[in-house]
Short mmCIF file of C-alpha atoms and ligand atoms in Angstrom, two decimals:
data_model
loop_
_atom_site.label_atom_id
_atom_site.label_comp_id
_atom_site.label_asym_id
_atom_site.label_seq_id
_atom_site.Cartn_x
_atom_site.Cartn_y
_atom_site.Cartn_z
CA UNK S 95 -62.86 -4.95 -28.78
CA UNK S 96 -62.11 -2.11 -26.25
CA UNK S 97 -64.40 0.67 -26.30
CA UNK S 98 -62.99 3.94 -27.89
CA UNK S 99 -63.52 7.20 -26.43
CA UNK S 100 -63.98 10.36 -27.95
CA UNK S 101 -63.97 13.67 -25.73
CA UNK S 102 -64.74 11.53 -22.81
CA UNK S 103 -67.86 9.49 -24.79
CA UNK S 104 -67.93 5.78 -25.70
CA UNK S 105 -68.09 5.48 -28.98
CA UNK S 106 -70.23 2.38 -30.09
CA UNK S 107 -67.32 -0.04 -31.92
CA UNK S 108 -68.69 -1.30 -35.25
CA UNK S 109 -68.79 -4.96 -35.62
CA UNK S 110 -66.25 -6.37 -38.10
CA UNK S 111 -67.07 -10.15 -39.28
CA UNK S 112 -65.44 -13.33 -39.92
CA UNK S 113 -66.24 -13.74 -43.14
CA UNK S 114 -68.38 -11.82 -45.81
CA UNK S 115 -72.20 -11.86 -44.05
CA UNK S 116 -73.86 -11.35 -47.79
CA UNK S 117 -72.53 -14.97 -48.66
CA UNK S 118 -75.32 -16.01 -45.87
CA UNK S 119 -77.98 -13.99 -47.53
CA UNK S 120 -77.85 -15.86 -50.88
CA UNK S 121 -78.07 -20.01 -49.63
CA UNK S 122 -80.78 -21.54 -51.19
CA UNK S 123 -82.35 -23.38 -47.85
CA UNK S 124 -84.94 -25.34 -50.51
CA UNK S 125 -81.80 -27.06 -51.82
CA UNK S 126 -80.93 -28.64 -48.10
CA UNK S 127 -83.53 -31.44 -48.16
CA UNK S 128 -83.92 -30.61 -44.37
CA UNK S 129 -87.31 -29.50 -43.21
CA UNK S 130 -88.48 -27.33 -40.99
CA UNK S 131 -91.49 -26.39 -39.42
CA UNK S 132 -92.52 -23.15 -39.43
CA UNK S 133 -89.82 -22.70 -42.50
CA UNK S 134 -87.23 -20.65 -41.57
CA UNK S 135 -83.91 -19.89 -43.08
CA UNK S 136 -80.39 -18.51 -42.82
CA UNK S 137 -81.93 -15.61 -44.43
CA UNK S 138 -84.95 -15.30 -42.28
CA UNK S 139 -84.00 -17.26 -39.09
CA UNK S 140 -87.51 -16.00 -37.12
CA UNK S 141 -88.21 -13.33 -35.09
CA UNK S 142 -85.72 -11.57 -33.19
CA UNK S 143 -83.13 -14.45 -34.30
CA UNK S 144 -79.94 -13.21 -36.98
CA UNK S 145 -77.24 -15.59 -38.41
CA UNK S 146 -74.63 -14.35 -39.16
CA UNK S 147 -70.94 -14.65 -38.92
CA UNK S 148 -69.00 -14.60 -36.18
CA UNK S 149 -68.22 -10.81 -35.01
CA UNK S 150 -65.11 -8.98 -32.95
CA UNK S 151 -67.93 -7.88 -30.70
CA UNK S 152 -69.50 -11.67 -30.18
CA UNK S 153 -67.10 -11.72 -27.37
CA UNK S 154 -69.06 -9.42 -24.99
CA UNK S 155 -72.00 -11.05 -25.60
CA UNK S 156 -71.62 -14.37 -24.73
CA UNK S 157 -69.65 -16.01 -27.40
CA UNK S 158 -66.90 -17.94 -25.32
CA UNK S 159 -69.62 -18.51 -22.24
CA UNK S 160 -71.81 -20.26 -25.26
CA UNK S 161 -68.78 -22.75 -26.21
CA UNK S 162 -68.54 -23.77 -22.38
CA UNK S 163 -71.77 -25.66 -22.98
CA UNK S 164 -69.97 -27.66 -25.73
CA UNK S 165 -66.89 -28.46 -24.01
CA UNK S 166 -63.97 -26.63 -21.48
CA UNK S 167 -62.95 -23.45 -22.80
CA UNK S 168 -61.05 -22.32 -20.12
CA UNK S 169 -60.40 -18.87 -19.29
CA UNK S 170 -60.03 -16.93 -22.30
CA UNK S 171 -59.39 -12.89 -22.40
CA UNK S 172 -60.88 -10.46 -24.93
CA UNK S 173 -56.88 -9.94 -26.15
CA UNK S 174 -56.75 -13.96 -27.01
CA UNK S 175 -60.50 -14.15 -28.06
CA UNK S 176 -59.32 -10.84 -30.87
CA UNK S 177 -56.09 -12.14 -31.62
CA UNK S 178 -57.43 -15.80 -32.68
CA UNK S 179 -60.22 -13.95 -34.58
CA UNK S 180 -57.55 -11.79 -36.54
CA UNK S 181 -55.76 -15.33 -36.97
CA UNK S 182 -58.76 -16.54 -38.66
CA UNK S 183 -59.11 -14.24 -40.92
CA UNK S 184 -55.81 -13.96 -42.57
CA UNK S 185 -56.87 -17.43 -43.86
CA UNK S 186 -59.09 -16.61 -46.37
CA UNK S 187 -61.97 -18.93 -47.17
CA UNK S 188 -60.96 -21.15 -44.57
CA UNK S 189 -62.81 -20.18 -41.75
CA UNK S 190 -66.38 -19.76 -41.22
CA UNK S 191 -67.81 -19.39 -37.54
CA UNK S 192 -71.43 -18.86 -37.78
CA UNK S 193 -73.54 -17.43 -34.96
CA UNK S 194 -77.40 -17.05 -33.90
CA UNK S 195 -77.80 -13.87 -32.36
CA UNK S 196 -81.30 -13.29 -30.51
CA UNK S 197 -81.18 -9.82 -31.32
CA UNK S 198 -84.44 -8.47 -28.86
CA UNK S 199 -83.07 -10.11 -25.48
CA UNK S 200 -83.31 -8.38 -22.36
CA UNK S 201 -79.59 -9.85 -21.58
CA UNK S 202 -77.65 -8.28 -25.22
CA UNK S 203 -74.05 -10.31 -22.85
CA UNK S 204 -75.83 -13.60 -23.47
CA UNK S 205 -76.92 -12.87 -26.82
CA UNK S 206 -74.99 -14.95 -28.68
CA UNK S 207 -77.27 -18.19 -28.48
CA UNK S 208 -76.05 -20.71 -30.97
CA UNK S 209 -72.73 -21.65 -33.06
CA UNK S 210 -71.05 -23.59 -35.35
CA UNK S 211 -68.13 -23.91 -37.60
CA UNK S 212 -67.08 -24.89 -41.16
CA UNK S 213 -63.21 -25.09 -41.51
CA UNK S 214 -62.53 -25.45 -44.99
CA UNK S 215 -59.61 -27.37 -46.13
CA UNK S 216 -57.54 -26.56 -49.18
CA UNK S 217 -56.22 -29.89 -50.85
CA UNK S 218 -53.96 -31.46 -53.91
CA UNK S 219 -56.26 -34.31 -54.41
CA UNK S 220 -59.43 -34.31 -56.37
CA UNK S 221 -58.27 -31.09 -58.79
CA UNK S 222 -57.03 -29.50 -55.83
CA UNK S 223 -60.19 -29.72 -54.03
CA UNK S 224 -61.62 -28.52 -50.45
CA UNK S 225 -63.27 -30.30 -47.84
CA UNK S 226 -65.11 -28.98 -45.13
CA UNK S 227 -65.42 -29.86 -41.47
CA UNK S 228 -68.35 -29.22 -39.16
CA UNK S 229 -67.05 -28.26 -35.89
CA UNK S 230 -68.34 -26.96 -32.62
CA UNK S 231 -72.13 -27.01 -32.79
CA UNK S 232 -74.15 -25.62 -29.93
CA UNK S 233 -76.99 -24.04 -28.87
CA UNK S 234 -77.57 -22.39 -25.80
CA UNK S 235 -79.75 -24.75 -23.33
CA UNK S 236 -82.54 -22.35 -22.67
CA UNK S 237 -83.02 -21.97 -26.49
CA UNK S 238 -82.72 -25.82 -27.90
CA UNK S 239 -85.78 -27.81 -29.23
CA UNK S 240 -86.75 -24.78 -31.77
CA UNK S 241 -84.91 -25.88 -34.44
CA UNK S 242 -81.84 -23.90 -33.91
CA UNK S 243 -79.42 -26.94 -34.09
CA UNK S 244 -81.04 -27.82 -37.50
CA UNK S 245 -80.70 -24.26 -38.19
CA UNK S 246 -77.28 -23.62 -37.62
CA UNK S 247 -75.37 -27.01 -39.28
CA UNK S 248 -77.87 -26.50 -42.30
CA UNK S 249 -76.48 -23.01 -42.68
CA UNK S 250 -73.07 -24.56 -42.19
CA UNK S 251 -73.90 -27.34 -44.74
CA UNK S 252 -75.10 -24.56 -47.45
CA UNK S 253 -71.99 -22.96 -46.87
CA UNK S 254 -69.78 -25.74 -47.59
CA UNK S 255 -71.79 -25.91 -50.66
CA UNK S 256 -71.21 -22.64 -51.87
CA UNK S 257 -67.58 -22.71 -51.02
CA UNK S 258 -67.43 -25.84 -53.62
CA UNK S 259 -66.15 -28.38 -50.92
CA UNK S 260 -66.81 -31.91 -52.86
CA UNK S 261 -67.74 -33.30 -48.98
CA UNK S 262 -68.28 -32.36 -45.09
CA UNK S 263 -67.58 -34.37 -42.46
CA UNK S 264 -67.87 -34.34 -38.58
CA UNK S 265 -67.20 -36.54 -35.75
CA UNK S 266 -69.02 -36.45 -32.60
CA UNK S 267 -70.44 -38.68 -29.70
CA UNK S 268 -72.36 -41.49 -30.46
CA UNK S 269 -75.46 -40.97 -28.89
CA UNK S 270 -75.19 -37.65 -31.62
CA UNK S 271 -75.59 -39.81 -34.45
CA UNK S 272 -78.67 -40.29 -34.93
CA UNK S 273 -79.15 -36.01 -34.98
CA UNK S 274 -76.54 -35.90 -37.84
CA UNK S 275 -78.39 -38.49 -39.48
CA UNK S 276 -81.50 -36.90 -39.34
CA UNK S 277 -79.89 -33.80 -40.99
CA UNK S 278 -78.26 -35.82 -43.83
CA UNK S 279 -74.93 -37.43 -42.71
CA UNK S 280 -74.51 -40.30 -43.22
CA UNK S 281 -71.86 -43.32 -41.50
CA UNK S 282 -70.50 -44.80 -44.71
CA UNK S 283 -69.69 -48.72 -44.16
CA UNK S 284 -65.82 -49.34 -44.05
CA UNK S 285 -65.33 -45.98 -43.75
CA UNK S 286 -66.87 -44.17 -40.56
CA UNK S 287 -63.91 -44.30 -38.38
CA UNK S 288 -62.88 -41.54 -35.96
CA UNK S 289 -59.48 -42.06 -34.80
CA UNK S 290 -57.66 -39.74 -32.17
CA UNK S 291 -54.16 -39.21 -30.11
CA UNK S 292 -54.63 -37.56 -27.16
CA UNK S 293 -51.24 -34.66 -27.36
CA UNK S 294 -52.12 -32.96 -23.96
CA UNK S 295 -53.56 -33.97 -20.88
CA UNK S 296 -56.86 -32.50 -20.23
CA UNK S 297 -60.64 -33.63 -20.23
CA UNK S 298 -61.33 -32.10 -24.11
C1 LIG I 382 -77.11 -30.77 -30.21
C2 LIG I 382 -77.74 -29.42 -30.10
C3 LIG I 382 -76.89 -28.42 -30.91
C4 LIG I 382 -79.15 -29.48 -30.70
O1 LIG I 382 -79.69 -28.18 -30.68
P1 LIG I 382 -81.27 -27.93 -30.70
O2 LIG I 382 -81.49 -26.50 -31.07
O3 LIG I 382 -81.90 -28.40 -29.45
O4 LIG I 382 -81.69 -28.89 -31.88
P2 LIG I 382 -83.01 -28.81 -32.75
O5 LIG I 382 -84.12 -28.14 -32.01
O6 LIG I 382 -82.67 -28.24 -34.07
O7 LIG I 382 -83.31 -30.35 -32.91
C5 LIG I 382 -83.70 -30.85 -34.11
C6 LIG I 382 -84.13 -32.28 -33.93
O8 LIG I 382 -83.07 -33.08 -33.42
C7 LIG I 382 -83.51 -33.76 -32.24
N1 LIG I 382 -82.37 -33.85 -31.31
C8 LIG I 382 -81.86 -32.87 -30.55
N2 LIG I 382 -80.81 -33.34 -29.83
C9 LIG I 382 -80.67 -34.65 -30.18
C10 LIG I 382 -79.78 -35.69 -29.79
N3 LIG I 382 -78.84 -35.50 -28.88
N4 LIG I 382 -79.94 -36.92 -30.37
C11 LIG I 382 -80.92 -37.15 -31.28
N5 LIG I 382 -81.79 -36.20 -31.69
C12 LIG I 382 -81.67 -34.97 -31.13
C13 LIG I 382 -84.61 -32.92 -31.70
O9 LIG I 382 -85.47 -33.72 -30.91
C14 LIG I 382 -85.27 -32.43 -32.97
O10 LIG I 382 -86.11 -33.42 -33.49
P3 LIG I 382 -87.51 -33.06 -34.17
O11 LIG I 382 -87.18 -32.14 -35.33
O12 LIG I 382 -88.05 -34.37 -34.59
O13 LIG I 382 -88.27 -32.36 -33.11
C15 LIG I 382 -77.87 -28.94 -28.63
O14 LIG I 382 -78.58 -29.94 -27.91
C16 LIG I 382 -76.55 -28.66 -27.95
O15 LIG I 382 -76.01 -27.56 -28.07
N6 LIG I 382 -76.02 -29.66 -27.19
C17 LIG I 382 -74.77 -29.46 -26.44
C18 LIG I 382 -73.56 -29.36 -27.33
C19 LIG I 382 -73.44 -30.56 -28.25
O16 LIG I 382 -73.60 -31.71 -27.84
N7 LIG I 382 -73.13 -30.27 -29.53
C20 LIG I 382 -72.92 -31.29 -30.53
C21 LIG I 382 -71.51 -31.72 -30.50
S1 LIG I 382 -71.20 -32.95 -31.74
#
């Protein structure tokens, strides 16, 4: 967001979030079945770390540069990066971009240092169920290894389970499998395939 200034001063823009953060507070990690070691939570993520969910301020501090580790991002402005935030959140329960922030770094630009996504999708079948889809997982290189991965798609699997979706599914790389295994997906026989048509040309 563009700073604001009063009588000549910047006035500190307040964050406005994704989604509700208080939904975050109340997961129940000891439901997961995924373990960590020390424990550590959405709740209490360690020292210095927050999760929470994606803010209108995430994008000066590192946000977009984070996603660029996933996969090309291309150049994307502040007025895009707001207006497909705004997007977002005219879907209600639909969207939920979840963040690590480390919250004491000396470098507050590169601050955002992990990320993921649950998409939640409305359906007809199954009682006019919802699905969810894990999306866009990453953690900053200098900060993987600490549990931060497991961190974030738990979160994103709690979530999922508090927004009712029956199941969540993700597709990704195969040498990624066995990570997504070890945090309780599973490849179901006769039905684990990812099928795509490429629209554009480009290397995503
Ligand atoms: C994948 C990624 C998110 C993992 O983040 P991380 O913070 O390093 O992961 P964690 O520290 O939580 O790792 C948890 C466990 O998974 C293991 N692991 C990490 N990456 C793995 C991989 N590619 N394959 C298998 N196991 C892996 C770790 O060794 C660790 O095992 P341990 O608990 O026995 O020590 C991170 O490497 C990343 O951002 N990669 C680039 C983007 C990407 O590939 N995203 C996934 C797209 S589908």
């Amino acid at each position: 967001m563009a700073p604001v200034y009063e009588n000549g001063v910047v006035r500190e823009v307040e964050d406005e979030y994704l989604y509700d953060p208080a939904i975050l507070e109340r997961l129940d990690f000891a439901k997961s079945g995924v373990k960590f070691n020390p424990p550590i939570s959405a709740a209490e993520p360690g020292a210095g770390l927050r999760i929470r969910p994606l803010s209108t301020r995430d994008y000066d501090r590192g946000f977009i540069k984070l996603l660029s580790q996933l996969t090309e991002v291309g150049d994307v402005s502040r007025e895009q990066f707001l207006k497909r935030f705004h997007e977002m959140k005219q879907c209600p329960n639909t969207y939920f971009i979840t963040v690590v922030e480390d919250t004491e770094t000396a470098n507050p630009e590169d601050s955002v240092i992990g990320a993921a996504t649950l998409v939640v999708e409305q359906k007809f079948i199954h009682q006019c169920a919802v699905r969810g889809r894990l999306e866009d997982v990453v953690v900053n290189d200098t900060y993987r290894g600490k549990q931060l991965g497991k961190l974030i798609v738990t979160t994103i699997t709690m979530l999922a389970r508090e927004m009712n979706c029956y199941k969540i599914s993700l597709d990704c790389k195969d040498k990624m499998i066995p990570y997504y295994e070890s945090l309780g997906f599973t490849l179901e026989p006769g039905n684990s395939n990812y099928m795509t048509m490429r629209i554009l040309k480009c290397s995503l």
